Every structure is written in structure tokens, then in C-alpha cells.
PDB file of C-alpha atoms and ligand atoms in Angstrom:
ATOM      1  CA  MET A  20       0.053  -0.010  -0.017  1.00  0.00           C
ATOM      2  CA  THR A  21       1.467   3.438  -0.902  1.00  0.00           C
ATOM      3  CA  GLU A  22       1.996   6.147   1.685  1.00  0.00           C
ATOM      4  CA  GLN A  23      -0.898   8.088   0.118  1.00  0.00           C
ATOM      5  CA  TYR A  24      -3.475   5.271   0.417  1.00  0.00           C
ATOM      6  CA  LYS A  25      -2.363   4.909   4.057  1.00  0.00           C
ATOM      7  CA  ASN A  26      -2.922   8.549   4.669  1.00  0.00           C
ATOM      8  CA  ASN A  27      -6.334   8.635   2.882  1.00  0.00           C
ATOM      9  CA  ASP A  28      -7.399   5.549   5.108  1.00  0.00           C
ATOM     10  CA  ARG A  29      -6.421   7.361   8.263  1.00  0.00           C
ATOM     11  CA  HIS A  30      -8.239  10.678   7.145  1.00  0.00           C
ATOM     12  CA  GLN A  31     -11.202   8.534   6.363  1.00  0.00           C
ATOM     13  CA  ALA A  32     -11.043   6.893  10.016  1.00  0.00           C
ATOM     14  CA  ARG A  33     -10.815  10.240  11.510  1.00  0.00           C
ATOM     15  CA  GLN A  34     -13.664  11.702   9.520  1.00  0.00           C
ATOM     16  CA  GLN A  35     -15.988   8.870  10.489  1.00  0.00           C
ATOM     17  CA  LYS A  36     -15.253   9.169  14.277  1.00  0.00           C
ATOM     18  CA  LEU A  37     -15.758  12.973  14.007  1.00  0.00           C
ATOM     19  CA  LYS A  38     -19.037  12.515  12.012  1.00  0.00           C
ATOM     20  CA  GLN A  39     -20.353  10.068  14.587  1.00  0.00           C
ATOM     21  CA  ALA A  40     -19.654  12.472  17.658  1.00  0.00           C
ATOM     22  CA  VAL A  41     -21.336  15.232  15.704  1.00  0.00           C
ATOM     23  CA  ASP A  42     -24.294  12.981  14.768  1.00  0.00           C
ATOM     24  CA  ALA A  43     -24.721  11.976  18.429  1.00  0.00           C
ATOM     25  CA  ARG A  44     -24.683  15.755  19.508  1.00  0.00           C
ATOM     26  CA  VAL A  45     -27.139  16.816  16.588  1.00  0.00           C
ATOM     27  CA  GLU A  46     -29.583  13.936  17.936  1.00  0.00           C
ATOM     28  CA  ARG A  47     -29.252  15.354  21.535  1.00  0.00           C
ATOM     29  CA  ALA A  48     -30.108  18.701  20.601  1.00  0.00           C
ATOM     30  CA  THR A  49     -33.900  18.408  20.104  1.00  0.00           C
ATOM     31  CA  ALA A  50     -35.362  21.419  22.119  1.00  0.00           C
ATOM     32  CA  GLU A  51     -36.772  24.234  20.038  1.00  0.00           C
ATOM     33  CA  LYS A  52     -37.267  27.650  21.664  1.00  0.00           C
ATOM     34  CA  GLY A  53     -36.458  31.158  21.260  1.00  0.00           C
ATOM     35  CA  VAL A  54     -32.692  32.117  21.733  1.00  0.00           C
ATOM     36  CA  LEU A  55     -31.390  34.977  23.285  1.00  0.00           C
ATOM     37  CA  LEU A  56     -28.055  35.713  21.550  1.00  0.00           C
ATOM     38  CA  VAL A  57     -25.714  38.480  22.893  1.00  0.00           C
ATOM     39  CA  LEU A  58     -22.979  39.774  20.739  1.00  0.00           C
ATOM     40  CA  THR A  59     -20.409  41.499  22.642  1.00  0.00           C
ATOM     41  CA  GLY A  60     -16.629  42.711  22.720  1.00  0.00           C
ATOM     42  CA  ASN A  61     -14.456  45.640  21.289  1.00  0.00           C
ATOM     43  CA  GLY A  62     -14.165  44.360  18.057  1.00  0.00           C
ATOM     44  CA  LYS A  63     -16.196  45.190  14.589  1.00  0.00           C
ATOM     45  CA  GLY A  64     -18.884  42.968  13.585  1.00  0.00           C
ATOM     46  CA  LYS A  65     -21.607  43.007  16.369  1.00  0.00           C
ATOM     47  CA  SER A  66     -24.287  45.031  14.508  1.00  0.00           C
ATOM     48  CA  THR A  67     -23.421  43.444  11.335  1.00  0.00           C
ATOM     49  CA  ALA A  68     -23.835  39.875  12.744  1.00  0.00           C
ATOM     50  CA  GLY A  69     -27.344  41.035  14.269  1.00  0.00           C
ATOM     51  CA  PHE A  70     -28.495  42.323  10.922  1.00  0.00           C
ATOM     52  CA  GLY A  71     -27.229  39.308   9.278  1.00  0.00           C
ATOM     53  CA  THR A  72     -29.663  37.250  11.459  1.00  0.00           C
ATOM     54  CA  ILE A  73     -32.669  39.570  10.751  1.00  0.00           C
ATOM     55  CA  ALA A  74     -31.686  39.102   7.047  1.00  0.00           C
ATOM     56  CA  ARG A  75     -31.677  35.269   7.401  1.00  0.00           C
ATOM     57  CA  ALA A  76     -35.053  35.553   9.187  1.00  0.00           C
ATOM     58  CA  VAL A  77     -36.704  37.568   6.545  1.00  0.00           C
ATOM     59  CA  GLY A  78     -35.136  35.137   3.899  1.00  0.00           C
ATOM     60  CA  HIS A  79     -37.253  32.501   5.577  1.00  0.00           C
ATOM     61  CA  GLY A  80     -40.369  34.514   5.772  1.00  0.00           C
ATOM     62  CA  LYS A  81     -40.406  35.444   9.193  1.00  0.00           C
ATOM     63  CA  GLN A  82     -41.438  38.651  11.101  1.00  0.00           C
ATOM     64  CA  ALA A  83     -38.473  40.544  12.605  1.00  0.00           C
ATOM     65  CA  ALA A  84     -38.173  44.183  14.007  1.00  0.00           C
ATOM     66  CA  VAL A  85     -35.339  46.083  15.007  1.00  0.00           C
ATOM     67  CA  VAL A  86     -34.788  48.836  17.775  1.00  0.00           C
ATOM     68  CA  GLN A  87     -31.683  50.803  17.411  1.00  0.00           C
ATOM     69  CA  PHE A  88     -30.627  52.330  20.846  1.00  0.00           C
ATOM     70  CA  ILE A  89     -28.099  54.910  19.596  1.00  0.00           C
ATOM     71  CA  LYS A  90     -28.680  57.209  16.960  1.00  0.00           C
ATOM     72  CA  GLY A  91     -26.000  57.369  14.445  1.00  0.00           C
ATOM     73  CA  ASN A  92     -25.090  60.286  12.394  1.00  0.00           C
ATOM     74  CA  TRP A  93     -26.110  58.539   9.404  1.00  0.00           C
ATOM     75  CA  VAL A  94     -29.080  56.202   8.354  1.00  0.00           C
ATOM     76  CA  CYS A  95     -27.452  52.594   8.154  1.00  0.00           C
ATOM     77  CA  GLY A  96     -27.809  50.954   4.918  1.00  0.00           C
ATOM     78  CA  GLU A  97     -29.615  47.862   6.710  1.00  0.00           C
ATOM     79  CA  ARG A  98     -32.442  49.869   7.683  1.00  0.00           C
ATOM     80  CA  ARG A  99     -33.072  51.235   4.126  1.00  0.00           C
ATOM     81  CA  LEU A 100     -33.091  47.671   3.012  1.00  0.00           C
ATOM     82  CA  LEU A 101     -34.943  45.970   5.731  1.00  0.00           C
ATOM     83  CA  GLU A 102     -37.860  48.563   6.193  1.00  0.00           C
ATOM     84  CA  SER A 103     -38.757  47.851   2.430  1.00  0.00           C
ATOM     85  CA  ALA A 104     -38.673  44.268   3.212  1.00  0.00           C
ATOM     86  CA  GLY A 105     -41.495  44.591   6.002  1.00  0.00           C
ATOM     87  CA  VAL A 106     -39.026  44.666   9.193  1.00  0.00           C
ATOM     88  CA  PRO A 107     -40.279  47.776  11.330  1.00  0.00           C
ATOM     89  CA  PHE A 108     -37.478  50.043  12.883  1.00  0.00           C
ATOM     90  CA  GLU A 109     -37.541  51.944  16.202  1.00  0.00           C
ATOM     91  CA  VAL A 110     -34.584  54.304  16.130  1.00  0.00           C
ATOM     92  CA  MET A 111     -33.911  56.499  19.324  1.00  0.00           C
ATOM     93  CA  ALA A 112     -34.624  59.769  17.518  1.00  0.00           C
ATOM     94  CA  THR A 113     -33.813  62.377  20.192  1.00  0.00           C
ATOM     95  CA  GLY A 114     -31.518  62.707  22.905  1.00  0.00           C
ATOM     96  CA  PHE A 115     -28.647  60.301  22.757  1.00  0.00           C
ATOM     97  CA  THR A 116     -25.913  60.431  20.595  1.00  0.00           C
ATOM     98  CA  TRP A 117     -22.230  60.393  21.611  1.00  0.00           C
ATOM     99  CA  ASP A 118     -22.059  63.919  21.368  1.00  0.00           C
ATOM    100  CA  THR A 119     -24.913  65.032  23.702  1.00  0.00           C
ATOM    101  CA  GLN A 120     -24.570  63.305  26.752  1.00  0.00           C
ATOM    102  CA  ASP A 121     -27.419  64.835  28.473  1.00  0.00           C
ATOM    103  CA  ARG A 122     -28.572  62.661  31.182  1.00  0.00           C
ATOM    104  CA  ALA A 123     -32.253  63.891  31.196  1.00  0.00           C
ATOM    105  CA  SER A 124     -32.940  63.840  27.531  1.00  0.00           C
ATOM    106  CA  ASP A 125     -30.734  60.636  27.075  1.00  0.00           C
ATOM    107  CA  THR A 126     -32.915  58.671  29.650  1.00  0.00           C
ATOM    108  CA  ALA A 127     -35.906  59.850  28.196  1.00  0.00           C
ATOM    109  CA  ALA A 128     -35.081  58.879  24.728  1.00  0.00           C
ATOM    110  CA  ALA A 129     -33.778  55.394  26.145  1.00  0.00           C
ATOM    111  CA  GLU A 130     -37.217  54.883  27.775  1.00  0.00           C
ATOM    112  CA  LYS A 131     -39.096  55.721  24.537  1.00  0.00           C
ATOM    113  CA  ALA A 132     -37.236  53.302  22.582  1.00  0.00           C
ATOM    114  CA  TRP A 133     -37.419  50.878  25.380  1.00  0.00           C
ATOM    115  CA  ALA A 134     -41.265  51.098  25.354  1.00  0.00           C
ATOM    116  CA  VAL A 135     -41.438  49.980  21.993  1.00  0.00           C
ATOM    117  CA  ALA A 136     -39.088  46.994  22.733  1.00  0.00           C
ATOM    118  CA  GLU A 137     -41.302  45.960  25.664  1.00  0.00           C
ATOM    119  CA  LYS A 138     -44.314  46.088  23.415  1.00  0.00           C
ATOM    120  CA  TRP A 139     -42.535  43.807  20.658  1.00  0.00           C
ATOM    121  CA  LEU A 140     -41.203  41.807  23.486  1.00  0.00           C
ATOM    122  CA  GLN A 141     -45.085  40.833  24.521  1.00  0.00           C
ATOM    123  CA  ASP A 142     -45.994  40.299  20.677  1.00  0.00           C
ATOM    124  CA  PRO A 143     -45.414  36.470  19.385  1.00  0.00           C
ATOM    125  CA  GLY A 144     -46.080  37.784  16.097  1.00  0.00           C
ATOM    126  CA  ILE A 145     -42.396  39.372  16.137  1.00  0.00           C
ATOM    127  CA  GLU A 146     -40.608  36.157  15.699  1.00  0.00           C
ATOM    128  CA  VAL A 147     -36.843  37.465  15.710  1.00  0.00           C
ATOM    129  CA  LEU A 148     -36.052  40.882  17.335  1.00  0.00           C
ATOM    130  CA  LEU A 149     -32.777  42.895  17.070  1.00  0.00           C
ATOM    131  CA  LEU A 150     -31.996  45.273  20.097  1.00  0.00           C
ATOM    132  CA  ASP A 151     -29.015  46.816  18.863  1.00  0.00           C
ATOM    133  CA  GLU A 152     -26.473  48.549  21.243  1.00  0.00           C
ATOM    134  CA  LEU A 153     -28.770  47.967  24.137  1.00  0.00           C
ATOM    135  CA  THR A 154     -25.798  47.115  26.297  1.00  0.00           C
ATOM    136  CA  TYR A 155     -24.954  50.883  26.785  1.00  0.00           C
ATOM    137  CA  MET A 156     -28.393  51.793  28.086  1.00  0.00           C
ATOM    138  CA  LEU A 157     -27.791  49.571  30.990  1.00  0.00           C
ATOM    139  CA  SER A 158     -23.844  50.621  31.458  1.00  0.00           C
ATOM    140  CA  PHE A 159     -25.152  54.263  31.325  1.00  0.00           C
ATOM    141  CA  HIS A 160     -27.936  53.472  33.757  1.00  0.00           C
ATOM    142  CA  TYR A 161     -30.564  54.949  31.409  1.00  0.00           C
ATOM    143  CA  LEU A 162     -32.619  51.788  31.710  1.00  0.00           C
ATOM    144  CA  ASP A 163     -33.195  49.454  34.869  1.00  0.00           C
ATOM    145  CA  VAL A 164     -31.306  46.176  34.290  1.00  0.00           C
ATOM    146  CA  GLN A 165     -34.031  44.292  36.199  1.00  0.00           C
ATOM    147  CA  ARG A 166     -36.854  45.651  34.105  1.00  0.00           C
ATOM    148  CA  VAL A 167     -34.985  44.450  30.852  1.00  0.00           C
ATOM    149  CA  VAL A 168     -34.341  41.006  32.278  1.00  0.00           C
ATOM    150  CA  THR A 169     -37.984  40.543  33.178  1.00  0.00           C
ATOM    151  CA  ALA A 170     -39.141  41.625  29.845  1.00  0.00           C
ATOM    152  CA  LEU A 171     -36.632  39.240  28.249  1.00  0.00           C
ATOM    153  CA  GLN A 172     -37.825  36.663  30.551  1.00  0.00           C
ATOM    154  CA  GLN A 173     -41.481  37.132  29.969  1.00  0.00           C
ATOM    155  CA  ARG A 174     -41.081  37.248  26.052  1.00  0.00           C
ATOM    156  CA  PRO A 175     -42.860  34.815  23.865  1.00  0.00           C
ATOM    157  CA  PRO A 176     -41.306  31.333  24.282  1.00  0.00           C
ATOM    158  CA  MET A 177     -40.333  30.963  20.671  1.00  0.00           C
ATOM    159  CA  GLN A 178     -39.176  34.497  20.217  1.00  0.00           C
ATOM    160  CA  HIS A 179     -35.276  34.986  19.301  1.00  0.00           C
ATOM    161  CA  VAL A 180     -33.757  38.213  20.543  1.00  0.00           C
ATOM    162  CA  ILE A 181     -30.291  39.742  19.618  1.00  0.00           C
ATOM    163  CA  VAL A 182     -28.754  42.288  21.839  1.00  0.00           C
ATOM    164  CA  THR A 183     -25.644  43.776  20.799  1.00  0.00           C
ATOM    165  CA  GLY A 184     -23.088  46.348  22.270  1.00  0.00           C
ATOM    166  CA  ARG A 185     -19.685  46.221  24.346  1.00  0.00           C
ATOM    167  CA  ASN A 186     -19.703  45.622  28.110  1.00  0.00           C
ATOM    168  CA  CYS A 187     -22.887  43.653  28.248  1.00  0.00           C
ATOM    169  CA  HIS A 188     -24.374  43.423  31.918  1.00  0.00           C
ATOM    170  CA  ARG A 189     -23.349  40.292  33.651  1.00  0.00           C
ATOM    171  CA  GLN A 190     -27.048  39.569  34.312  1.00  0.00           C
ATOM    172  CA  LEU A 191     -27.786  39.494  30.560  1.00  0.00           C
ATOM    173  CA  LEU A 192     -24.911  37.318  29.965  1.00  0.00           C
ATOM    174  CA  GLU A 193     -26.199  34.908  32.497  1.00  0.00           C
ATOM    175  CA  LEU A 194     -29.576  35.012  31.044  1.00  0.00           C
ATOM    176  CA  ALA A 195     -28.482  34.528  27.088  1.00  0.00           C
ATOM    177  CA  ASP A 196     -28.363  31.329  25.496  1.00  0.00           C
ATOM    178  CA  THR A 197     -25.732  32.127  23.017  1.00  0.00           C
ATOM    179  CA  VAL A 198     -23.020  34.593  23.775  1.00  0.00           C
ATOM    180  CA  SER A 199     -20.299  35.598  21.249  1.00  0.00           C
ATOM    181  CA  GLU A 200     -17.402  38.067  21.999  1.00  0.00           C
ATOM    182  CA  ILE A 201     -16.021  39.618  18.928  1.00  0.00           C
ATOM    183  CA  ASN A 202     -12.322  40.679  20.028  1.00  0.00           C
ATOM    184  CA  ASN A 203     -10.446  43.467  18.409  1.00  0.00           C
ATOM    185  CA  VAL A 204      -7.503  42.236  16.508  1.00  0.00           C
ATOM    186  CA  LYS A 205      -7.206  45.582  14.525  1.00  0.00           C
ATOM    187  CA  HIS A 206      -9.286  48.047  12.966  1.00  0.00           C
ATOM    188  CA  ALA A 207      -8.913  50.191   9.923  1.00  0.00           C
ATOM    189  CA  PHE A 208     -10.050  53.339  11.930  1.00  0.00           C
ATOM    190  CA  ASP A 209      -6.728  53.265  14.015  1.00  0.00           C
ATOM    191  CA  SER A 210      -4.601  53.755  10.715  1.00  0.00           C
ATOM    192  CA  GLY A 211      -6.667  56.872  10.021  1.00  0.00           C
ATOM    193  CA  ILE A 212      -9.373  55.258   7.677  1.00  0.00           C
ATOM    194  CA  LYS A 213     -12.824  56.682   8.198  1.00  0.00           C
ATOM    195  CA  ALA A 214     -16.146  54.839   8.633  1.00  0.00           C
ATOM    196  CA  GLN A 215     -17.470  54.359   5.183  1.00  0.00           C
ATOM    197  CA  PRO A 216     -21.025  54.126   4.099  1.00  0.00           C
ATOM    198  CA  GLY A 217     -21.928  50.627   2.520  1.00  0.00           C
ATOM    199  CA  PHE A 218     -19.446  49.017   4.889  1.00  0.00           C
ATOM    200  CA  ASP A 219     -19.381  50.665   8.221  1.00  0.00           C
ATOM    201  CA  TYR A 220     -22.884  51.783   8.383  1.00  0.00           C
TER     202      TYR A 220
HETATM  203  P1  ATP B  11     -20.364  47.153  13.020  1.00  0.00           P
HETATM  204  O1  ATP B  11     -21.688  48.105  12.976  1.00  0.00           O
HETATM  205  O2  ATP B  11     -19.614  47.551  12.089  1.00  0.00           O
HETATM  206  O3  ATP B  11     -20.610  45.638  13.001  1.00  0.00           O
HETATM  207  P2  ATP B  11     -20.073  47.071  15.813  1.00  0.00           P
HETATM  208  O4  ATP B  11     -21.461  46.785  16.053  1.00  0.00           O
HETATM  209  O5  ATP B  11     -19.329  45.753  16.111  1.00  0.00           O
HETATM  210  O6  ATP B  11     -19.510  47.346  14.289  1.00  0.00           O
HETATM  211  P3  ATP B  11     -19.970  49.380  17.113  1.00  0.00           P
HETATM  212  O7  ATP B  11     -19.126  49.640  18.388  1.00  0.00           O
HETATM  213  O8  ATP B  11     -21.502  49.461  17.221  1.00  0.00           O
HETATM  214  O9  ATP B  11     -19.458  48.031  16.682  1.00  0.00           O
HETATM  215  O10 ATP B  11     -19.447  50.287  16.204  1.00  0.00           O
HETATM  216  C1  ATP B  11     -20.059  51.222  15.077  1.00  0.00           C
HETATM  217  C2  ATP B  11     -18.944  51.857  14.350  1.00  0.00           C
HETATM  218  O11 ATP B  11     -17.746  51.967  15.004  1.00  0.00           O
HETATM  219  C3  ATP B  11     -18.789  51.048  13.055  1.00  0.00           C
HETATM  220  O12 ATP B  11     -18.538  51.812  12.081  1.00  0.00           O
HETATM  221  C4  ATP B  11     -17.556  50.413  13.195  1.00  0.00           C
HETATM  222  O13 ATP B  11     -16.769  50.169  11.873  1.00  0.00           O
HETATM  223  C5  ATP B  11     -16.878  51.157  14.377  1.00  0.00           C
HETATM  224  N1  ATP B  11     -15.942  50.308  15.159  1.00  0.00           N
HETATM  225  C6  ATP B  11     -16.224  49.102  15.541  1.00  0.00           C
HETATM  226  N2  ATP B  11     -15.292  48.649  16.416  1.00  0.00           N
HETATM  227  C7  ATP B  11     -14.432  49.256  16.174  1.00  0.00           C
HETATM  228  C8  ATP B  11     -12.853  49.466  16.897  1.00  0.00           C
HETATM  229  N3  ATP B  11     -12.593  48.358  17.730  1.00  0.00           N
HETATM  230  N4  ATP B  11     -12.393  50.662  16.679  1.00  0.00           N
HETATM  231  C9  ATP B  11     -12.852  51.702  15.965  1.00  0.00           C
HETATM  232  N5  ATP B  11     -13.842  51.570  15.392  1.00  0.00           N
HETATM  233  C10 ATP B  11     -14.768  50.529  15.662  1.00  0.00           C
HETATM  234 MG1   MG B  12     -22.969  48.163  16.757  1.00  0.00          MG
END
């Protein structure tokens, strides 16, 4: 037997073992329920992944909705696309931006956006809900963490929710079913490249 055939046999045996292990795990994972997904960390890609999941849901004919807890300076491309595909958006329209930092108006704006989030968190017709940049509302104490946790716990059992933002509160991390941390290895901004439409927003 040549060396190449021996290698092939070994490879096949390894793959077969791997397949058995994966199949066994797939067989065990039978529960179906709404998943709470947290996308956190300092690297780029949290909102992108959140919107990617919303696009995935829309592609399967599911009803999705988005609440954005930080008003950017520009309308993000995802909003333009997804609104036309029937995804309602609530964007924190007044008050909080990185520039204002006015506590009273920021809190009022957060409350207003959260009221819409709470309404959607009680609506089984919303199958996938993105709460983009929600973590900051908790770290700046604009929203009460217990209130947020309770609303998430009491949501319809099949509803998927995605929370994005840095420094996610410990209680949300504990409640989540899936947590992914995106690390910053490097970012173009640090070499003087500005945020560009159609790529960064
Ligand atoms: P994205 O919307 O690109 O997925 P994100 O949601 O992970 O980014 P945010 O902190 O919400 O991260 O970032 C919003 C904006 O800041 C984006 O334009 C993004 O490119 C930029 N950004 C994200 N991470 C970094 C970083 N580590 N350094 C500099 N800029 C960043
Ligand atoms: Mg983001």
C-alpha cells in the first residue's frame, strides 16, 4: 500500500469518528425555543452579525423587528433595505448620541425606545427582534437592568432576541443562551481610515 493510500485511510477513519460524534450531538439537541443571543466585545462586527440574522429571518419569511438604541449620524444601509422588506424599525430619534451626553434627555429617549422594545417583546407575531446597542443603556444606567431582564424572561417562548453592544451587563450574559465575543485584533480606523457608507454603516 502506498503512503498516500495509508494517509487516505487514516483521514477517512478520523472523519468517520468525527461524524459519529457530531451526529450524536445533533441527535441530543432536540429542543426548539426562542434563543437570546448576545453579541459583545470590542471588535467590529456585532451589529453586522445582528442584522445578518435579521436578514436570515426575513429570508425564511419570518417577521422581524429592530430597535436601535444609539442614533448614529447617518441612516444605516440595513435600515433602508430591511424597512422595504417589511421590518419595522424604532430608532432612538432624539436625545442620546455620543455627542450630547445630556442625562435627562438621554434617559427619556432610552425610555421611549425601550417602550417599543417592550411592546415587541410581548408580541408573539415578532419572531426575531434585534436590540442593537442595548448594552449601553444599561452601562449608562439609562434603563433599569431588572426591567430589561424581566421583559426578556417573559417574552413569547419561541421569540428569538439579539442584543448587541460592548460591556454587556453580567445579568444579561447569564440569561443569554448564546454569547459571542468579538475581539478587536485591529481596526482600519486606527490607521486613519474613516467609517464608510455601505461598509461601516
Ligand atoms: P459594525 O456595525 O461594523 O458591526 P459593531 O456593531 O461591532 O460594528 P460598534 O461599536 O457598534 O461596533 O461600532 C459602530 C461603528 O464603529 C462602526 O462604524 C464600526 O466600524 C466602528 N467600530 C467598531 N469597532 C471598532 C473598533 N474596535 N475601533 C474603531 N472603530 C470601531
Ligand atoms: Mg454596533
